[in-house]
């Protein structure tokens, strides 16, 4: 069981969350050309090691989180709110 | 072997006799006995038969590593196959039988197999059974599958019950600072150390008594230490759990525990769970899991009456049973001397064979004085006796070279081939154990986990060293948790006076022996050598080719010998050959415990709308829709489902019908950028939706395929109410949250799932407005002017309940969707239903919902199947060309814009009296084969048209197929039906009725 | 190579098994090969075998970083079926099933392909219609063994399922493929290895590729833990390591994410279940069969998060147990003996890649999700065909990396570009 320390709720089992996917994806503008969207939607670096990824605290605060996690050991190195504004507020409140 | 109960001693309670059944005989034992000890006291020797050769199997150990005494316990629905007799406590009425034998374990016809054992070498089945013998002629799998039937019958071990398991199981969740696994000298010391420091400690012990190896010692000092430690733990509030196995260690300090609550009780209270599966989260773990004594490969080493030396010690000291009277002990290390002494003290005749040539004089001297004959440079070569050992052929020499010596009579042979620390749980963490050359065993390497190993699990052999090791581990855990540095020195591995001898197999030249290394699967030393001969030299290949270590003990006793023999064959050292990987669970655990209460009717959540009871009370038959139960149809007396939905459809088209639509997803979208969000996620235009209006919208996935459709109602500049399909409610909500939090965090808008907050009914049909007028406080508020087609209002029902209504239609009739707060759902229906009845209206369910929408060509999830584009579904014209939205870039990819893609069409039977089925493949009349040109997604009898109709997709769409005969092919059910392709809008294509 | 037969087993039984030799050689790697297949799993072994057998090619090596068959070849639940319906998938898996049917004879190795029927339970009228479309397509494309069973027929054939009133999702019938079944997974790897070896393929174990050398638009050689090996053509068939190797070849991304899938086996039991039974309803997904040794072999969904770790976690263990006991209530007392996990290369539409790459002499075989076992014979067959002819066979023409840009869908589940939802 991965234990995820949600910045809003505290440490919870990973089964309270859903794994979103690759958190390093920069989504193109909606009117960007199809090639950029193909790259963003279908192509993955698929890192073996520490990757940036998203999780959704679906059975908790329903916040999306950006997590740095090692895909070999499952060890989490950092975690923050995905919403930039919220993340800043949380960081300032520390 | 002729076991017998000693006149006194042991931890059994001789004042509490226990009666039980063994192989249809009544037997008695005492409270505190295991099935093995009780039966051993009765002189029982054969408990089961082996997998392949059906050789008799007796007791080989006194614990979870047991590979011989494996039996079936219980009867009927409570039959448990493959139970280790060495761990099963006896209770009054216990019913146990030997297994893998017919008619019984003593006389087993299957033993004929052993006559052919010379042919049944490792992996022989990969070389034959393919075709007609002797040369495997033929093709295909037919011959093999005949053989397979016989092989399957012969394989397997116990017989599982065919009846549902009647017992209940519970789940629990525990948290602690320190988990200590094992309650022997090391575990107790560790737990006490941690508990004294004020930490929250959980100590788990798989046995039914706390104490581990203390329980096997007969001296009073051991008992005093045990009692003192237990008292200390109680004083500091540690949680001590017996009959609880830590079966697996998982990520982040999570341990899986299995607590056996009633497996030892004859009549457990009905409310008690049989077992509990506990998920424990700990900050630190101490594994004081002990070590297991290994055997040695020699001839017929599987004969009943051969067990480990430590097991015999346990039977005498803990259970008061003497396993034999004429005893030989064969060892390669110091540890068997204690058991030899224990047995000698009972008056048994004991000979000790030590494979080493020099041993410390003081040990052997002590033994001699107690009447034990000690022979050095001697080993067990071959056991004689079919149903139990009667004599032993000895070998003399050294592990490098043995010579056959004399034969000595015996009824019990105890073997010690060294000890294997239980590193299994650490191995679950991906830590690979390393070989310790001093102690000839695998131990933990350096590793980076919040886990301490303690006691003999670290190859520390002496009791006081184990205690010190436990204390040090406890201190280390305390220090780690409190962030202090560690100072308590821990003892090192070892503790024997004379080094252990690397003895894994005893054999002499010119004599062929059947030397078993996995007695359950009948894997022999020869099998390992054959694997080597055929190139299966990697440890994993060895395991898989010979099945070594794949039996119910998972190689706890045999793996090391297999590894050693392979190393010898390769001319390598053991660590060069590999190591063993242990997978969870440590010991097998019932699926019932893992399941807990989540089975039968409680398998997966059941979702019911707040009108569920109301619907049932009004005659609904329910159907499953994902996790939801929804009304399917409301049959009147004597009606079939078909009759019911046809009536409901006609009634709705002619007057009015009500249907529960609560299961639709509902999302509140609020904030200054609400319009912007909605406009970005729907493919059709939403920017200019006026307040007080609703609009149908189609959402695409990022890849341009349709994700969902629904409506959004605008209540104010900043407030929308979005509905989604039932199936995609959660998915859409999650997607909106993802967009707002990860991609568009600059948008000022908040989304809230309100699916559970609002209960809804659709009111459809020409009389729907009249029904509404009868139900709302202000009838004028629902007039055609006040609430035109696609209009939205918030108003109040006659009974004062606030409601929101949109005039939207899925049925094609003039229709409304109205929602009230969920608690008022039934009161809304109590208003709507009498009003509808006054117009001879009806209630309807999903079947009529389907009929109405199919007639109209409205799409649902079967059409929007995750592969369809908005154009495929015939809705391409709705997609905005003026804006960019989710999916707009990728929906234009080349293959998605082909004009010959399948497109939504209506389907009529050629012969209007015929029906056809959804799931049929549409084929051109002259080519009913291959993938066809399309398929049928949904069908219904159309009361409006008077015949069966369908929706479906066909390549190129309606235009390509006009006036052609198409075959609806359904070879798996009904065969072929000739159909014609029509526009999907089969009833009221201009939509006048819904605007009406 | 000694031919395996009842006769040879008998003869060796009499001679103390002295006649058996290595099933495949343990050669030193040569400096140069015409074709190097990286990955000694089922797909790589089958590819090498068919390159030699179907195309008469020589001088082929398989490089395996550990022991052959050590990846997902030995970690799967051994199910073989061809109940796919999308063009391309359908023909590919059907061809694979046909290869399976004669594989033991072809390889002279008993892979124990047991055509015991694959039974997908159906719980709603809609599910029956959905299955009908799939199984109708199978029939129409020449697979006669596709059937829809009603409840009565199902009860007769699979008596121990939960037909009781407490079943959360009552069973209404089943979609059945009778030629489908299970096989002995390790034996398939060994059988291909032995047969490929006999045709001269060098199987080189404990040989890890650590980097590639390129000249122009070609790979010239591979640096391995056993030295530099040059090759005229290179094929990658390294499930679980595809992205890493791809990056070694100088590329960045692939339409693949690696996830882990757990598998489970119970203690051995006398025969209890004679078919493969599968169900998927209410968000659950489960498949079970009984091995010839007697263990119940079963599995369910992925662990739901990306991982390269070959170990699973408890939530899925519980989910899968719930499925098992709910559908076969008599399994409540049956004990789980072992659970383990493997790394699955999940693709963006659940379909694989057998294709050319931007490099002239590099070929890719990847993205098998968790259905690669049944595919392995055809995977090897078509990959060999591709490598030998340097152009894709029409059956696999969409199994390429470009299909996402083109909008071609091979998505049997309609789940969209979320790799964890395929399988």
PDB file of C-alpha atoms in Angstrom, chain B residues 524-697:
ATOM      1  CA  UNK B 524      14.239 -35.743  -5.790  1.00  0.00           C
ATOM      2  CA  UNK B 525      17.931 -34.982  -5.865  1.00  0.00           C
ATOM      3  CA  UNK B 526      18.015 -36.811  -9.206  1.00  0.00           C
ATOM      4  CA  UNK B 527      15.424 -34.407 -10.553  1.00  0.00           C
ATOM      5  CA  UNK B 528      17.715 -31.497  -9.742  1.00  0.00           C
ATOM      6  CA  UNK B 529      20.560 -33.218 -11.526  1.00  0.00           C
ATOM      7  CA  UNK B 530      18.335 -33.940 -14.509  1.00  0.00           C
ATOM      8  CA  UNK B 531      17.332 -30.280 -14.630  1.00  0.00           C
ATOM      9  CA  UNK B 532      21.013 -29.416 -14.715  1.00  0.00           C
ATOM     10  CA  UNK B 533      21.663 -32.018 -17.401  1.00  0.00           C
ATOM     11  CA  UNK B 534      18.949 -30.450 -19.553  1.00  0.00           C
ATOM     12  CA  UNK B 535      20.162 -26.906 -19.048  1.00  0.00           C
ATOM     13  CA  UNK B 536      17.670 -25.665 -16.455  1.00  0.00           C
ATOM     14  CA  UNK B 537      20.410 -24.207 -14.299  1.00  0.00           C
ATOM     15  CA  UNK B 538      19.022 -20.851 -13.230  1.00  0.00           C
ATOM     16  CA  UNK B 539      17.276 -21.085  -9.869  1.00  0.00           C
ATOM     17  CA  UNK B 540      13.994 -20.019 -11.430  1.00  0.00           C
ATOM     18  CA  UNK B 541      14.303 -22.583 -14.223  1.00  0.00           C
ATOM     19  CA  UNK B 542      15.130 -25.259 -11.667  1.00  0.00           C
ATOM     20  CA  UNK B 543      12.070 -24.348  -9.654  1.00  0.00           C
ATOM     21  CA  UNK B 544       9.768 -24.250 -12.637  1.00  0.00           C
ATOM     22  CA  UNK B 545      11.100 -27.363 -14.357  1.00  0.00           C
ATOM     23  CA  UNK B 546      11.120 -29.597 -11.296  1.00  0.00           C
ATOM     24  CA  UNK B 547       8.272 -27.830  -9.356  1.00  0.00           C
ATOM     25  CA  UNK B 548      10.642 -27.677  -6.386  1.00  0.00           C
ATOM     26  CA  UNK B 549       9.284 -25.254  -3.808  1.00  0.00           C
ATOM     27  CA  UNK B 550       5.918 -24.806  -5.526  1.00  0.00           C
ATOM     28  CA  UNK B 551       3.931 -26.924  -3.044  1.00  0.00           C
ATOM     29  CA  UNK B 552       1.906 -25.621  -0.122  1.00  0.00           C
ATOM     30  CA  UNK B 553       5.029 -25.059   1.997  1.00  0.00           C
ATOM     31  CA  UNK B 554       6.482 -22.899  -0.829  1.00  0.00           C
ATOM     32  CA  UNK B 555       9.909 -24.441  -0.440  1.00  0.00           C
ATOM     33  CA  UNK B 556      10.394 -23.607   3.209  1.00  0.00           C
ATOM     34  CA  UNK B 557      12.250 -26.880   3.833  1.00  0.00           C
ATOM     35  CA  UNK B 558      13.622 -27.947   0.475  1.00  0.00           C
ATOM     36  CA  UNK B 559      14.766 -24.923  -1.489  1.00  0.00           C
ATOM     37  CA  UNK B 560      18.229 -24.674   0.034  1.00  0.00           C
ATOM     38  CA  UNK B 561      19.047 -28.292  -0.706  1.00  0.00           C
ATOM     39  CA  UNK B 562      17.923 -27.848  -4.294  1.00  0.00           C
ATOM     40  CA  UNK B 563      20.125 -24.815  -4.584  1.00  0.00           C
ATOM     41  CA  UNK B 564      23.077 -26.622  -3.033  1.00  0.00           C
ATOM     42  CA  UNK B 565      22.722 -29.591  -5.346  1.00  0.00           C
ATOM     43  CA  UNK B 566      22.519 -27.324  -8.375  1.00  0.00           C
ATOM     44  CA  UNK B 567      25.625 -25.482  -7.157  1.00  0.00           C
ATOM     45  CA  UNK B 568      27.420 -28.775  -6.847  1.00  0.00           C
ATOM     46  CA  UNK B 569      26.372 -29.850 -10.326  1.00  0.00           C
ATOM     47  CA  UNK B 570      27.595 -26.549 -11.739  1.00  0.00           C
ATOM     48  CA  UNK B 571      30.788 -26.602  -9.712  1.00  0.00           C
ATOM     49  CA  UNK B 572      29.863 -23.271  -8.193  1.00  0.00           C
ATOM     50  CA  UNK B 573      29.202 -21.899  -4.755  1.00  0.00           C
ATOM     51  CA  UNK B 574      25.616 -21.447  -3.604  1.00  0.00           C
ATOM     52  CA  UNK B 575      25.615 -17.635  -3.792  1.00  0.00           C
ATOM     53  CA  UNK B 576      26.796 -17.825  -7.400  1.00  0.00           C
ATOM     54  CA  UNK B 577      23.808 -19.948  -8.316  1.00  0.00           C
ATOM     55  CA  UNK B 578      21.257 -17.564  -6.939  1.00  0.00           C
ATOM     56  CA  UNK B 579      18.988 -16.902  -4.085  1.00  0.00           C
ATOM     57  CA  UNK B 580      15.398 -17.624  -3.324  1.00  0.00           C
ATOM     58  CA  UNK B 581      12.591 -15.154  -3.707  1.00  0.00           C
ATOM     59  CA  UNK B 582       9.640 -15.517  -1.415  1.00  0.00           C
ATOM     60  CA  UNK B 583       6.243 -14.191  -2.397  1.00  0.00           C
ATOM     61  CA  UNK B 584       3.380 -13.401  -0.072  1.00  0.00           C
ATOM     62  CA  UNK B 585       1.551 -14.877   1.689  1.00  0.00           C
ATOM     63  CA  UNK B 586       3.997 -16.382   4.191  1.00  0.00           C
ATOM     64  CA  UNK B 587       1.498 -19.148   4.843  1.00  0.00           C
ATOM     65  CA  UNK B 588      -1.611 -19.737   2.735  1.00  0.00           C
ATOM     66  CA  UNK B 589      -4.630 -17.639   3.690  1.00  0.00           C
ATOM     67  CA  UNK B 590      -8.258 -18.192   2.890  1.00  0.00           C
ATOM     68  CA  UNK B 591      -9.894 -16.198   0.145  1.00  0.00           C
ATOM     69  CA  UNK B 592     -12.852 -15.795   2.472  1.00  0.00           C
ATOM     70  CA  UNK B 593     -10.746 -13.792   4.906  1.00  0.00           C
ATOM     71  CA  UNK B 594      -9.387 -11.575   2.151  1.00  0.00           C
ATOM     72  CA  UNK B 595     -12.941 -11.073   0.926  1.00  0.00           C
ATOM     73  CA  UNK B 596     -14.503 -10.249   4.271  1.00  0.00           C
ATOM     74  CA  UNK B 597     -18.110  -9.181   3.933  1.00  0.00           C
ATOM     75  CA  UNK B 598     -17.835  -8.037   0.325  1.00  0.00           C
ATOM     76  CA  UNK B 599     -19.422 -11.106  -1.245  1.00  0.00           C
ATOM     77  CA  UNK B 600     -22.819 -12.345  -2.342  1.00  0.00           C
ATOM     78  CA  UNK B 601     -25.318  -9.503  -2.276  1.00  0.00           C
ATOM     79  CA  UNK B 602     -22.657  -7.258  -0.744  1.00  0.00           C
ATOM     80  CA  UNK B 603     -20.213  -7.655  -3.591  1.00  0.00           C
ATOM     81  CA  UNK B 604     -19.798  -4.070  -4.831  1.00  0.00           C
ATOM     82  CA  UNK B 605     -21.887  -1.153  -3.671  1.00  0.00           C
ATOM     83  CA  UNK B 606     -25.555  -1.125  -4.607  1.00  0.00           C
ATOM     84  CA  UNK B 607     -26.928   2.256  -5.628  1.00  0.00           C
ATOM     85  CA  UNK B 608     -30.594   2.955  -5.239  1.00  0.00           C
ATOM     86  CA  UNK B 609     -32.420   6.163  -5.954  1.00  0.00           C
ATOM     87  CA  UNK B 610     -34.424   7.884  -3.215  1.00  0.00           C
ATOM     88  CA  UNK B 611     -37.520   6.718  -5.081  1.00  0.00           C
ATOM     89  CA  UNK B 612     -36.485   3.072  -4.971  1.00  0.00           C
ATOM     90  CA  UNK B 613     -39.057   2.016  -2.408  1.00  0.00           C
ATOM     91  CA  UNK B 614     -41.701   4.142  -4.088  1.00  0.00           C
ATOM     92  CA  UNK B 615     -40.968   2.499  -7.425  1.00  0.00           C
ATOM     93  CA  UNK B 616     -41.161  -0.982  -5.902  1.00  0.00           C
ATOM     94  CA  UNK B 617     -44.403  -0.121  -4.141  1.00  0.00           C
ATOM     95  CA  UNK B 618     -45.800   0.904  -7.496  1.00  0.00           C
ATOM     96  CA  UNK B 619     -44.950  -2.325  -9.227  1.00  0.00           C
ATOM     97  CA  UNK B 620     -41.477  -1.774 -10.628  1.00  0.00           C
ATOM     98  CA  UNK B 621     -39.303  -4.646 -11.757  1.00  0.00           C
ATOM     99  CA  UNK B 622     -35.737  -3.471 -11.315  1.00  0.00           C
ATOM    100  CA  UNK B 623     -32.732  -3.902 -13.579  1.00  0.00           C
ATOM    101  CA  UNK B 624     -29.014  -3.483 -13.050  1.00  0.00           C
ATOM    102  CA  UNK B 625     -27.422  -0.405 -14.614  1.00  0.00           C
ATOM    103  CA  UNK B 626     -23.797  -0.391 -13.541  1.00  0.00           C
ATOM    104  CA  UNK B 627     -23.990  -0.244  -9.752  1.00  0.00           C
ATOM    105  CA  UNK B 628     -27.493   1.229  -9.928  1.00  0.00           C
ATOM    106  CA  UNK B 629     -30.771  -0.501  -9.735  1.00  0.00           C
ATOM    107  CA  UNK B 630     -33.315   1.273 -11.898  1.00  0.00           C
ATOM    108  CA  UNK B 631     -36.941   0.538 -12.727  1.00  0.00           C
ATOM    109  CA  UNK B 632     -36.985  -1.672 -15.798  1.00  0.00           C
ATOM    110  CA  UNK B 633     -40.751  -1.810 -16.376  1.00  0.00           C
ATOM    111  CA  UNK B 634     -43.970  -1.594 -14.383  1.00  0.00           C
ATOM    112  CA  UNK B 635     -45.935  -4.676 -15.350  1.00  0.00           C
ATOM    113  CA  UNK B 636     -49.604  -4.859 -14.638  1.00  0.00           C
ATOM    114  CA  UNK B 637     -50.944  -8.174 -13.496  1.00  0.00           C
ATOM    115  CA  UNK B 638     -50.251 -10.884 -16.046  1.00  0.00           C
ATOM    116  CA  UNK B 639     -48.199  -8.682 -18.326  1.00  0.00           C
ATOM    117  CA  UNK B 640     -44.914  -9.802 -19.802  1.00  0.00           C
ATOM    118  CA  UNK B 641     -42.059  -7.356 -20.083  1.00  0.00           C
ATOM    119  CA  UNK B 642     -42.842  -6.878 -23.779  1.00  0.00           C
ATOM    120  CA  UNK B 643     -46.503  -6.236 -23.149  1.00  0.00           C
ATOM    121  CA  UNK B 644     -45.620  -3.840 -20.353  1.00  0.00           C
ATOM    122  CA  UNK B 645     -43.162  -1.697 -22.285  1.00  0.00           C
ATOM    123  CA  UNK B 646     -45.360  -1.532 -25.345  1.00  0.00           C
ATOM    124  CA  UNK B 647     -48.246  -0.344 -23.187  1.00  0.00           C
ATOM    125  CA  UNK B 648     -45.999   2.160 -21.386  1.00  0.00           C
ATOM    126  CA  UNK B 649     -44.669   3.476 -24.687  1.00  0.00           C
ATOM    127  CA  UNK B 650     -48.138   3.916 -26.160  1.00  0.00           C
ATOM    128  CA  UNK B 651     -49.428   5.568 -23.008  1.00  0.00           C
ATOM    129  CA  UNK B 652     -46.520   7.980 -22.894  1.00  0.00           C
ATOM    130  CA  UNK B 653     -46.938   8.932 -26.538  1.00  0.00           C
ATOM    131  CA  UNK B 654     -50.705   9.304 -26.103  1.00  0.00           C
ATOM    132  CA  UNK B 655     -51.010  10.851 -22.647  1.00  0.00           C
ATOM    133  CA  UNK B 656     -48.182  10.973 -20.133  1.00  0.00           C
ATOM    134  CA  UNK B 657     -45.524   8.833 -18.456  1.00  0.00           C
ATOM    135  CA  UNK B 658     -43.241   9.285 -15.469  1.00  0.00           C
ATOM    136  CA  UNK B 659     -39.775   7.830 -15.148  1.00  0.00           C
ATOM    137  CA  UNK B 660     -37.182   7.985 -12.383  1.00  0.00           C
ATOM    138  CA  UNK B 661     -34.097   9.704 -13.822  1.00  0.00           C
ATOM    139  CA  UNK B 662     -32.283  10.228 -10.531  1.00  0.00           C
ATOM    140  CA  UNK B 663     -29.312   8.127 -11.548  1.00  0.00           C
ATOM    141  CA  UNK B 664     -28.201  10.732 -14.087  1.00  0.00           C
ATOM    142  CA  UNK B 665     -25.069  12.560 -13.005  1.00  0.00           C
ATOM    143  CA  UNK B 666     -25.617  16.125 -11.799  1.00  0.00           C
ATOM    144  CA  UNK B 667     -22.928  18.713 -11.373  1.00  0.00           C
ATOM    145  CA  UNK B 668     -23.238  22.258 -10.044  1.00  0.00           C
ATOM    146  CA  UNK B 669     -20.928  24.558 -12.004  1.00  0.00           C
ATOM    147  CA  UNK B 670     -20.553  27.919 -10.360  1.00  0.00           C
ATOM    148  CA  UNK B 671     -18.345  30.959 -10.631  1.00  0.00           C
ATOM    149  CA  UNK B 672     -17.550  33.887 -12.902  1.00  0.00           C
ATOM    150  CA  UNK B 673     -15.875  31.560 -15.441  1.00  0.00           C
ATOM    151  CA  UNK B 674     -18.606  28.927 -15.423  1.00  0.00           C
ATOM    152  CA  UNK B 675     -19.649  29.793 -18.962  1.00  0.00           C
ATOM    153  CA  UNK B 676     -16.057  29.640 -20.159  1.00  0.00           C
ATOM    154  CA  UNK B 677     -15.587  26.183 -18.669  1.00  0.00           C
ATOM    155  CA  UNK B 678     -18.786  24.835 -20.163  1.00  0.00           C
ATOM    156  CA  UNK B 679     -17.982  26.349 -23.515  1.00  0.00           C
ATOM    157  CA  UNK B 680     -14.565  24.673 -23.500  1.00  0.00           C
ATOM    158  CA  UNK B 681     -15.766  21.206 -22.556  1.00  0.00           C
ATOM    159  CA  UNK B 682     -18.803  20.914 -24.800  1.00  0.00           C
ATOM    160  CA  UNK B 683     -18.225  20.551 -28.510  1.00  0.00           C
ATOM    161  CA  UNK B 684     -21.290  22.606 -29.355  1.00  0.00           C
ATOM    162  CA  UNK B 685     -21.756  26.338 -28.749  1.00  0.00           C
ATOM    163  CA  UNK B 686     -22.611  27.318 -25.176  1.00  0.00           C
ATOM    164  CA  UNK B 687     -21.222  30.820 -24.833  1.00  0.00           C
ATOM    165  CA  UNK B 688     -24.526  32.423 -25.651  1.00  0.00           C
ATOM    166  CA  UNK B 689     -26.900  30.186 -23.731  1.00  0.00           C
ATOM    167  CA  UNK B 690     -29.290  32.618 -22.060  1.00  0.00           C
ATOM    168  CA  UNK B 691     -30.145  32.483 -18.387  1.00  0.00           C
ATOM    169  CA  UNK B 692     -33.290  30.410 -17.992  1.00  0.00           C
ATOM    170  CA  UNK B 693     -32.426  28.057 -20.803  1.00  0.00           C
ATOM    171  CA  UNK B 694     -31.008  24.545 -21.062  1.00  0.00           C
ATOM    172  CA  UNK B 695     -29.066  23.049 -23.907  1.00  0.00           C
ATOM    173  CA  UNK B 696     -28.111  19.548 -24.979  1.00  0.00           C
ATOM    174  CA  UNK B 697     -24.339  19.201 -25.119  1.00  0.00           C
TER     175      UNK B 697
END
